Every structure is written in structure tokens, then in C-alpha cells.
PDB file of C-alpha atoms and ligand atoms in Angstrom:
ATOM      1  CA  MET A   1      -0.070   0.070  -0.292  1.00 44.00           C
ATOM      2  CA  SER A   2       2.333   2.119  -1.119  1.00 48.00           C
ATOM      3  CA  GLY A   3       1.530   6.397   0.319  1.00 49.00           C
ATOM      4  CA  GLY A   4      -0.925   4.164   1.982  1.00 53.00           C
ATOM      5  CA  GLY A   5      -4.105   5.154   3.276  1.00 57.00           C
ATOM      6  CA  ASP A   6      -5.560   4.398   7.154  1.00 65.00           C
ATOM      7  CA  ASP A   7      -6.093   0.537   7.852  1.00 71.00           C
ATOM      8  CA  ARG A   8      -6.382   0.977  10.965  1.00 75.00           C
ATOM      9  CA  PRO A   9      -8.503   3.949  12.026  1.00 73.00           C
ATOM     10  CA  GLY A  10      -8.430   4.800  15.966  1.00 83.00           C
ATOM     11  CA  ALA A  11      -5.217   3.248  16.171  1.00 91.00           C
ATOM     12  CA  PRO A  12      -2.063   4.998  17.066  1.00 96.00           C
ATOM     13  CA  PRO A  13       0.211   6.276  14.170  1.00 97.00           C
ATOM     14  CA  ARG A  14       3.001   3.760  13.796  1.00 98.00           C
ATOM     15  CA  LEU A  15       6.622   5.489  14.456  1.00 98.00           C
ATOM     16  CA  ALA A  16       9.575   4.127  12.486  1.00 98.00           C
ATOM     17  CA  VAL A  17      12.428   5.253  14.164  1.00 98.00           C
ATOM     18  CA  ILE A  18      15.546   5.298  11.764  1.00 98.00           C
ATOM     19  CA  ILE A  19      19.167   4.478  13.057  1.00 98.00           C
ATOM     20  CA  GLY A  20      21.030   6.596  10.171  1.00 98.00           C
ATOM     21  CA  SER A  21      24.429   5.282  11.515  1.00 97.00           C
ATOM     22  CA  THR A  22      26.009   1.912  10.380  1.00 97.00           C
ATOM     23  CA  ARG A  23      29.212   2.725  11.776  1.00 97.00           C
ATOM     24  CA  GLU A  24      31.274  -0.075  13.969  1.00 96.00           C
ATOM     25  CA  GLY A  25      30.979   1.583  17.392  1.00 93.00           C
ATOM     26  CA  ARG A  26      28.212   4.122  17.044  1.00 94.00           C
ATOM     27  CA  ALA A  27      26.419   6.461  19.324  1.00 94.00           C
ATOM     28  CA  GLY A  28      23.596   5.891  16.792  1.00 95.00           C
ATOM     29  CA  GLU A  29      21.892   2.897  18.525  1.00 94.00           C
ATOM     30  CA  ALA A  30      22.330   4.445  21.947  1.00 93.00           C
ATOM     31  CA  VAL A  31      20.452   7.625  20.779  1.00 94.00           C
ATOM     32  CA  ALA A  32      18.069   6.229  18.965  1.00 95.00           C
ATOM     33  CA  GLY A  33      16.834   3.871  21.997  1.00 94.00           C
ATOM     34  CA  TRP A  34      16.684   6.781  24.182  1.00 93.00           C
ATOM     35  CA  VAL A  35      13.895   8.227  21.399  1.00 95.00           C
ATOM     36  CA  ALA A  36      12.524   5.009  21.175  1.00 96.00           C
ATOM     37  CA  ALA A  37      11.803   4.486  24.687  1.00 94.00           C
ATOM     38  CA  LEU A  38      10.282   8.096  25.199  1.00 94.00           C
ATOM     39  CA  ALA A  39       8.223   7.509  22.161  1.00 97.00           C
ATOM     40  CA  ARG A  40       7.293   4.161  23.797  1.00 96.00           C
ATOM     41  CA  ARG A  41       6.445   5.466  27.114  1.00 95.00           C
ATOM     42  CA  ARG A  42       3.657   8.130  25.521  1.00 95.00           C
ATOM     43  CA  GLY A  43       1.005   5.356  24.557  1.00 95.00           C
ATOM     44  CA  ASP A  44      -0.036   7.197  21.612  1.00 97.00           C
ATOM     45  CA  LEU A  45       2.162   5.967  19.127  1.00 98.00           C
ATOM     46  CA  GLU A  46       3.385   2.189  18.062  1.00 98.00           C
ATOM     47  CA  VAL A  47       7.178   2.346  17.748  1.00 98.00           C
ATOM     48  CA  ASP A  48       9.058   0.151  15.418  1.00 98.00           C
ATOM     49  CA  VAL A  49      13.051   0.765  15.537  1.00 97.00           C
ATOM     50  CA  VAL A  50      14.583   0.339  11.399  1.00 98.00           C
ATOM     51  CA  ASP A  51      18.394  -0.455  12.232  1.00 98.00           C
ATOM     52  CA  LEU A  52      19.718   0.460   8.550  1.00 98.00           C
ATOM     53  CA  ALA A  53      22.649  -1.994  10.124  1.00 98.00           C
ATOM     54  CA  GLU A  54      19.881  -4.857   9.539  1.00 97.00           C
ATOM     55  CA  PHE A  55      19.164  -4.401   6.198  1.00 97.00           C
ATOM     56  CA  ASP A  56      22.393  -5.518   3.513  1.00 94.00           C
ATOM     57  CA  LEU A  57      21.503  -2.823   1.019  1.00 97.00           C
ATOM     58  CA  PRO A  58      23.599  -3.062  -1.951  1.00 95.00           C
ATOM     59  CA  ALA A  59      26.103   0.074  -2.460  1.00 92.00           C
ATOM     60  CA  ARG A  60      24.887  -0.098  -6.410  1.00 93.00           C
ATOM     61  CA  TYR A  61      21.526   0.171  -7.609  1.00 93.00           C
ATOM     62  CA  LEU A  62      20.803  -3.166  -9.374  1.00 93.00           C
ATOM     63  CA  CYS A  63      17.816  -4.351 -11.707  1.00 94.00           C
ATOM     64  CA  ALA A  64      16.329  -6.514  -9.576  1.00 95.00           C
ATOM     65  CA  VAL A  65      14.450  -5.665  -6.159  1.00 94.00           C
ATOM     66  CA  PRO A  66      17.156  -7.132  -3.753  1.00 96.00           C
ATOM     67  CA  PRO A  67      15.470  -8.842  -0.563  1.00 97.00           C
ATOM     68  CA  ALA A  68      16.963  -6.564   1.431  1.00 98.00           C
ATOM     69  CA  VAL A  69      15.650  -3.123  -0.267  1.00 98.00           C
ATOM     70  CA  ALA A  70      12.312  -4.995  -0.048  1.00 98.00           C
ATOM     71  CA  ALA A  71      12.592  -5.508   3.460  1.00 98.00           C
ATOM     72  CA  PHE A  72      13.230  -1.946   4.053  1.00 98.00           C
ATOM     73  CA  THR A  73      11.057  -0.188   1.724  1.00 98.00           C
ATOM     74  CA  GLY A  74       8.330  -2.337   3.454  1.00 98.00           C
ATOM     75  CA  ARG A  75       8.830  -1.242   6.851  1.00 98.00           C
ATOM     76  CA  VAL A  76       8.831   2.469   5.120  1.00 98.00           C
ATOM     77  CA  ASP A  77       5.472   1.918   3.915  1.00 98.00           C
ATOM     78  CA  ARG A  78       3.986   0.692   7.342  1.00 98.00           C
ATOM     79  CA  ALA A  79       5.380   3.724   9.177  1.00 98.00           C
ATOM     80  CA  ASP A  80       2.873   6.641   9.385  1.00 98.00           C
ATOM     81  CA  ALA A  81       5.765   8.998  10.872  1.00 98.00           C
ATOM     82  CA  PHE A  82       9.465   8.973  10.992  1.00 99.00           C
ATOM     83  CA  VAL A  83      11.925   9.847  13.392  1.00 98.00           C
ATOM     84  CA  ILE A  84      15.699   9.734  11.789  1.00 98.00           C
ATOM     85  CA  VAL A  85      18.282   9.546  13.956  1.00 98.00           C
ATOM     86  CA  THR A  86      21.636  11.013  12.171  1.00 98.00           C
ATOM     87  CA  PRO A  87      24.992  12.126  12.907  1.00 98.00           C
ATOM     88  CA  GLU A  88      26.887  14.905  11.295  1.00 98.00           C
ATOM     89  CA  TYR A  89      29.353  13.457   9.306  1.00 98.00           C
ATOM     90  CA  ASN A  90      31.167  16.179   7.389  1.00 98.00           C
ATOM     91  CA  HIS A  91      28.368  19.187   7.746  1.00 98.00           C
ATOM     92  CA  SER A  92      26.020  16.806   6.237  1.00 98.00           C
ATOM     93  CA  PHE A  93      24.449  13.138   7.154  1.00 98.00           C
ATOM     94  CA  PRO A  94      25.810  10.194   6.486  1.00 98.00           C
ATOM     95  CA  ALA A  95      26.272   8.084   2.823  1.00 97.00           C
ATOM     96  CA  SER A  96      24.493   5.211   4.300  1.00 95.00           C
ATOM     97  CA  LEU A  97      21.242   7.109   5.434  1.00 98.00           C
ATOM     98  CA  LYS A  98      20.952   8.715   1.812  1.00 98.00           C
ATOM     99  CA  GLN A  99      21.476   5.573   0.406  1.00 97.00           C
ATOM    100  CA  ALA A 100      18.529   3.881   1.955  1.00 98.00           C
ATOM    101  CA  ILE A 101      16.611   7.021   1.915  1.00 98.00           C
ATOM    102  CA  ASP A 102      16.768   6.826  -2.011  1.00 98.00           C
ATOM    103  CA  TYR A 103      15.849   2.883  -2.456  1.00 97.00           C
ATOM    104  CA  ALA A 104      12.260   4.141  -1.619  1.00 98.00           C
ATOM    105  CA  TYR A 105      10.338   6.627  -2.833  1.00 96.00           C
ATOM    106  CA  ASP A 106       6.281   6.541  -2.922  1.00 97.00           C
ATOM    107  CA  GLU A 107       6.722   4.848   0.779  1.00 98.00           C
ATOM    108  CA  TRP A 108       7.518   8.069   2.067  1.00 98.00           C
ATOM    109  CA  ARG A 109       5.264  10.503   0.296  1.00 98.00           C
ATOM    110  CA  ALA A 110       2.493  12.226   2.530  1.00 98.00           C
ATOM    111  CA  LYS A 111       3.974  11.469   5.563  1.00 98.00           C
ATOM    112  CA  PRO A 112       5.575  13.566   8.622  1.00 98.00           C
ATOM    113  CA  VAL A 113       9.395  13.403   9.542  1.00 99.00           C
ATOM    114  CA  GLY A 114      11.467  14.635  12.654  1.00 98.00           C
ATOM    115  CA  PHE A 115      15.056  14.654  13.256  1.00 98.00           C
ATOM    116  CA  VAL A 116      17.303  13.535  16.510  1.00 97.00           C
ATOM    117  CA  ALA A 117      20.914  14.615  15.487  1.00 97.00           C
ATOM    118  CA  TYR A 118      24.357  14.818  17.129  1.00 96.00           C
ATOM    119  CA  GLY A 119      27.702  15.866  16.501  1.00 96.00           C
ATOM    120  CA  HIS A 120      30.774  15.981  18.517  1.00 96.00           C
ATOM    121  CA  GLY A 121      31.449  19.292  19.068  1.00 94.00           C
ATOM    122  CA  SER A 122      28.578  20.616  16.741  1.00 95.00           C
ATOM    123  CA  GLU A 123      24.741  19.627  17.334  1.00 95.00           C
ATOM    124  CA  GLY A 124      24.086  18.181  14.082  1.00 97.00           C
ATOM    125  CA  MET A 125      22.074  21.222  12.536  1.00 97.00           C
ATOM    126  CA  TYR A 126      23.717  20.906   9.238  1.00 98.00           C
ATOM    127  CA  ALA A 127      22.913  17.331   8.862  1.00 98.00           C
ATOM    128  CA  ILE A 128      19.142  18.504   9.946  1.00 98.00           C
ATOM    129  CA  GLU A 129      18.922  21.183   7.322  1.00 98.00           C
ATOM    130  CA  HIS A 130      20.474  18.775   4.426  1.00 98.00           C
ATOM    131  CA  LEU A 131      17.918  15.634   5.569  1.00 98.00           C
ATOM    132  CA  ARG A 132      14.858  18.757   5.460  1.00 98.00           C
ATOM    133  CA  ALA A 133      15.790  19.560   1.466  1.00 98.00           C
ATOM    134  CA  VAL A 134      15.791  15.449   0.648  1.00 98.00           C
ATOM    135  CA  CYS A 135      12.737  15.142   2.588  1.00 98.00           C
ATOM    136  CA  THR A 136      10.829  18.186   1.263  1.00 98.00           C
ATOM    137  CA  GLU A 137      11.550  16.437  -2.282  1.00 98.00           C
ATOM    138  CA  LEU A 138      10.111  13.229  -1.532  1.00 98.00           C
ATOM    139  CA  HIS A 139       7.055  15.107  -0.471  1.00 98.00           C
ATOM    140  CA  MET A 140       7.549  14.432   3.347  1.00 98.00           C
ATOM    141  CA  ALA A 141       6.134  17.105   5.618  1.00 98.00           C
ATOM    142  CA  THR A 142       8.872  18.067   8.366  1.00 98.00           C
ATOM    143  CA  VAL A 143       8.112  19.103  11.643  1.00 98.00           C
ATOM    144  CA  ARG A 144       9.256  21.758  13.216  1.00 98.00           C
ATOM    145  CA  GLY A 145      10.677  20.243  16.539  1.00 98.00           C
ATOM    146  CA  ARG A 146      14.139  18.581  16.663  1.00 97.00           C
ATOM    147  CA  VAL A 147      16.540  17.356  18.986  1.00 96.00           C
ATOM    148  CA  ALA A 148      20.245  18.407  18.250  1.00 95.00           C
ATOM    149  CA  LEU A 149      23.039  16.740  20.303  1.00 94.00           C
ATOM    150  CA  ASP A 150      26.473  17.626  21.264  1.00 93.00           C
ATOM    151  CA  LEU A 151      27.567  14.523  22.691  1.00 92.00           C
ATOM    152  CA  LEU A 152      30.768  15.962  24.242  1.00 91.00           C
ATOM    153  CA  ALA A 153      28.184  17.699  26.054  1.00 86.00           C
ATOM    154  CA  HIS A 154      25.074  15.121  26.197  1.00 82.00           C
ATOM    155  CA  PRO A 155      27.490  11.696  26.391  1.00 84.00           C
ATOM    156  CA  VAL A 156      25.137   8.557  25.791  1.00 84.00           C
ATOM    157  CA  ASP A 157      25.927   5.301  26.824  1.00 79.00           C
ATOM    158  CA  ARG A 158      26.593   3.505  24.202  1.00 77.00           C
ATOM    159  CA  ALA A 159      26.291   0.054  26.048  1.00 71.00           C
ATOM    160  CA  SER A 160      22.711   0.240  26.211  1.00 65.00           C
ATOM    161  CA  GLY A 161      21.981  -0.156  22.828  1.00 61.00           C
ATOM    162  CA  ALA A 162      18.711   0.358  20.677  1.00 60.00           C
ATOM    163  CA  ASP A 163      16.565  -0.956  23.950  1.00 59.00           C
ATOM    164  CA  GLY A 164      18.320   1.644  26.438  1.00 58.00           C
ATOM    165  CA  ALA A 165      16.306   4.113  28.121  1.00 55.00           C
ATOM    166  CA  GLY A 166      18.854   5.942  29.079  1.00 60.00           C
ATOM    167  CA  PRO A 167      18.635   9.845  28.521  1.00 62.00           C
ATOM    168  CA  PRO A 168      21.324  11.692  27.211  1.00 69.00           C
ATOM    169  CA  ALA A 169      23.361  13.561  30.350  1.00 65.00           C
ATOM    170  CA  GLY A 170      23.588  16.874  30.325  1.00 61.00           C
ATOM    171  CA  GLY A 171      19.960  18.110  31.649  1.00 65.00           C
ATOM    172  CA  ALA A 172      16.198  17.921  30.648  1.00 74.00           C
ATOM    173  CA  ARG A 173      16.607  19.869  27.352  1.00 87.00           C
ATOM    174  CA  PRO A 174      17.037  17.013  25.035  1.00 90.00           C
ATOM    175  CA  GLU A 175      13.701  15.455  26.479  1.00 92.00           C
ATOM    176  CA  GLN A 176      11.752  18.440  26.163  1.00 94.00           C
ATOM    177  CA  ASP A 177      12.670  18.966  22.797  1.00 96.00           C
ATOM    178  CA  ALA A 178      11.838  15.253  21.870  1.00 96.00           C
ATOM    179  CA  THR A 179       8.596  15.458  23.594  1.00 97.00           C
ATOM    180  CA  ALA A 180       7.665  18.853  21.504  1.00 98.00           C
ATOM    181  CA  MET A 181       8.716  17.116  18.354  1.00 98.00           C
ATOM    182  CA  LEU A 182       6.784  13.721  19.342  1.00 98.00           C
ATOM    183  CA  ASP A 183       3.877  15.570  20.216  1.00 98.00           C
ATOM    184  CA  GLN A 184       3.915  17.101  16.183  1.00 98.00           C
ATOM    185  CA  LEU A 185       4.536  13.678  14.840  1.00 98.00           C
ATOM    186  CA  VAL A 186       1.689  12.318  16.380  1.00 98.00           C
ATOM    187  CA  TRP A 187      -0.716  15.436  14.937  1.00 98.00           C
ATOM    188  CA  TRP A 188       0.814  15.106  11.767  1.00 98.00           C
ATOM    189  CA  GLY A 189       0.697  11.592  11.207  1.00 98.00           C
ATOM    190  CA  THR A 190      -2.771  11.047  12.712  1.00 97.00           C
ATOM    191  CA  ALA A 191      -4.170  14.302  10.302  1.00 97.00           C
ATOM    192  CA  LEU A 192      -1.918  12.927   6.988  1.00 97.00           C
ATOM    193  CA  ARG A 193      -3.190   9.484   7.886  1.00 97.00           C
ATOM    194  CA  GLU A 194      -6.706  10.522   7.389  1.00 96.00           C
ATOM    195  CA  ALA A 195      -5.811  12.349   4.759  1.00 96.00           C
ATOM    196  CA  ARG A 196      -4.234   9.908   2.650  1.00 96.00           C
ATOM    197  CA  ALA A 197      -7.516   7.515   3.303  1.00 95.00           C
ATOM    198  CA  ARG A 198      -9.920  10.135   2.179  1.00 96.00           C
ATOM    199  CA  ARG A 199      -8.190  10.907  -1.394  1.00 95.00           C
ATOM    200  CA  PRO A 200      -4.896   9.681  -2.949  1.00 94.00           C
ATOM    201  CA  TYR A 201      -1.896  12.017  -2.610  1.00 95.00           C
ATOM    202  CA  VAL A 202      -1.338  14.508  -5.540  1.00 93.00           C
ATOM    203  CA  SER A 203       1.822  13.630  -7.604  1.00 76.00           C
TER     204      SER A 203
HETATM  205  C1  FMN B 301      33.602  10.915   8.996  1.00 94.77           C
HETATM  206  C2  FMN B 301      33.111  11.318   9.858  1.00 94.77           C
HETATM  207  C3  FMN B 301      32.838  12.887  10.187  1.00 94.77           C
HETATM  208  C4  FMN B 301      32.675  13.401  10.973  1.00 94.77           C
HETATM  209  N1  FMN B 301      31.880  14.813  10.787  1.00 94.77           N
HETATM  210  C5  FMN B 301      31.498  15.611  12.009  1.00 94.77           C
HETATM  211  C6  FMN B 301      31.125  16.963  12.145  1.00 94.77           C
HETATM  212  O1  FMN B 301      31.054  17.554  10.841  1.00 94.77           O
HETATM  213  N2  FMN B 301      30.695  17.417  13.220  1.00 94.77           N
HETATM  214  C7  FMN B 301      30.290  17.135  14.170  1.00 94.77           C
HETATM  215  O2  FMN B 301      29.969  17.536  14.951  1.00 94.77           O
HETATM  216  N3  FMN B 301      31.081  15.834  14.394  1.00 94.77           N
HETATM  217  C8  FMN B 301      31.669  14.976  13.289  1.00 94.77           C
HETATM  218  N4  FMN B 301      31.931  13.910  13.410  1.00 94.77           N
HETATM  219  C9  FMN B 301      31.707  13.101  14.715  1.00 94.77           C
HETATM  220  C10 FMN B 301      30.378  12.409  14.768  1.00 94.77           C
HETATM  221  O3  FMN B 301      29.616  13.088  14.908  1.00 94.77           O
HETATM  222  C11 FMN B 301      30.588  11.544  16.060  1.00 94.77           C
HETATM  223  O4  FMN B 301      31.445  10.657  16.182  1.00 94.77           O
HETATM  224  C12 FMN B 301      29.467  10.537  16.375  1.00 94.77           C
HETATM  225  O5  FMN B 301      29.270   9.556  17.396  1.00 94.77           O
HETATM  226  C13 FMN B 301      29.198   9.804  15.078  1.00 94.77           C
HETATM  227  O6  FMN B 301      27.991   9.021  14.918  1.00 94.77           O
HETATM  228  P1  FMN B 301      27.700   7.499  15.197  1.00 94.77           P
HETATM  229  O7  FMN B 301      28.851   7.118  16.270  1.00 94.77           O
HETATM  230  O8  FMN B 301      26.254   7.247  15.411  1.00 94.77           O
HETATM  231  O9  FMN B 301      28.410   7.108  14.086  1.00 94.77           O
HETATM  232  C14 FMN B 301      32.258  12.973  12.415  1.00 94.77           C
HETATM  233  C15 FMN B 301      32.591  11.523  12.304  1.00 94.77           C
HETATM  234  C16 FMN B 301      32.852  11.060  11.270  1.00 94.77           C
HETATM  235  C17 FMN B 301      33.378   9.293  11.471  1.00 94.77           C
END
């Protein structure tokens, strides 16, 4: 059901939390685990953590769609809203994430997305702004709320992994920012799911 409609009226929107870094020893898993735990605790979102490292996405575009690509785009298709968790690499987001984004198209359309970015020394704002442009091209609705973490000031416990609920150190601001972003994703995720069910999205 690409760009699909409301197959579960009244149910909480499905939120896919995408781990954008596939780097060995990455912080991304723990950052995503934190925001996913926060989203689950609310009770108004159904949360699916989509770890790009679990999909063997090919570096080259192939004529036949490999099972890994179909598995990834299927997870995107099922979601009503997204949080993209991304590090900043050289003033942008990582190649692993761009490659994955480019493997889907219709599956992203008319759905909201929020960003959780982090860096070492920066808060990942370049990564967020570059992603906003890419997601707009894909007909997504980027929400204003975002989380931006300088991991030097807000270290995460990398050992906690994707299931970890430990917040980044350094005060309440990351949680307040994440809550505002998730509030917006619930609103847009519900509204756009209903809208997609009422009429097909324009091309
Ligand atoms: C290739 C590369 C480029 C980086 N560029 C930046 C940068 O431009 N700004 C920044 O604040 N941190 C930069 N960093 C630091 C990363 O944001 C930091 O290592 C972060 O933990 C990476 O995310 P990951 O551990 O989930 O892969 C860079 C790291 C790598 C590996």
C-alpha cells in the first residue's frame, strides 16, 4: 500500500525510528534507543526501530530488487511517521542514510518526519537542514521540532544499545525537545493518515 491510507482507523500512528549510522561502535543505536523509549512511554505511538545496519542494502543499484531493499521499503511503507536519528559527518548526514532514503520513494510520501541529530562539537544542525531538503523533495512533511545533541556535552551510554532508555546526560532540554517533536509527529501522523485514506496524494 505505497503512500497508503488508514488501514487501522483510531489506532495510534506507527512511528518508525530510523538509525541512520551503520558505523561500528556507533552512538546512533543508543541515541535511537533513548528516543524510541520516550516514544513508547507516551502510549500514543506504535514504535518500530528500523536499524539500517540490519539491512544489507547494496551500494549499487541493481535491476532486480534485492530482498534487503524490499524488506527496508516495506518497513517504510508501514509507517505513518518517522524519526530519523542521524550523526553529522562532515557537515551533513552519512552516506548510509542517503543510500537508504533513495531506495524508497512512494513509501515516504505525505508522511511527517522529525530529526534527532548529534555531533562531536556540533549539534548536527547541518545534518538536519540537509535532510529537510531531501525529505521535502520526497513530499514529506518535516516537523519543526527537533533534537540536536552535542555528544561532548550530552554523552550517551553506548552500551545501552537500541533498547536502552537512558537519556543523554546534561539536563532536561533533550527530553523537552524530543517531547515537542513527538507531539508534532502524533498530530501530523494522525492527520495525514486520515488524509491519505480520504484521497490519493497528488503527484
Ligand atoms: C566521517 C566522520 C565525519 C564527522 N564529521 C563531523 C562533523 O562535521 N561535525 C561534528 O560535530 N562531528 C563530526 N563527526 C563526529 C561524529 O558526529 C561522532 O563521531 C558521532 O558519534 C558519529 O555518529 P555514530 O557514532 O552514530 O556513527 C564525524 C565523524 C565521522 C566518522
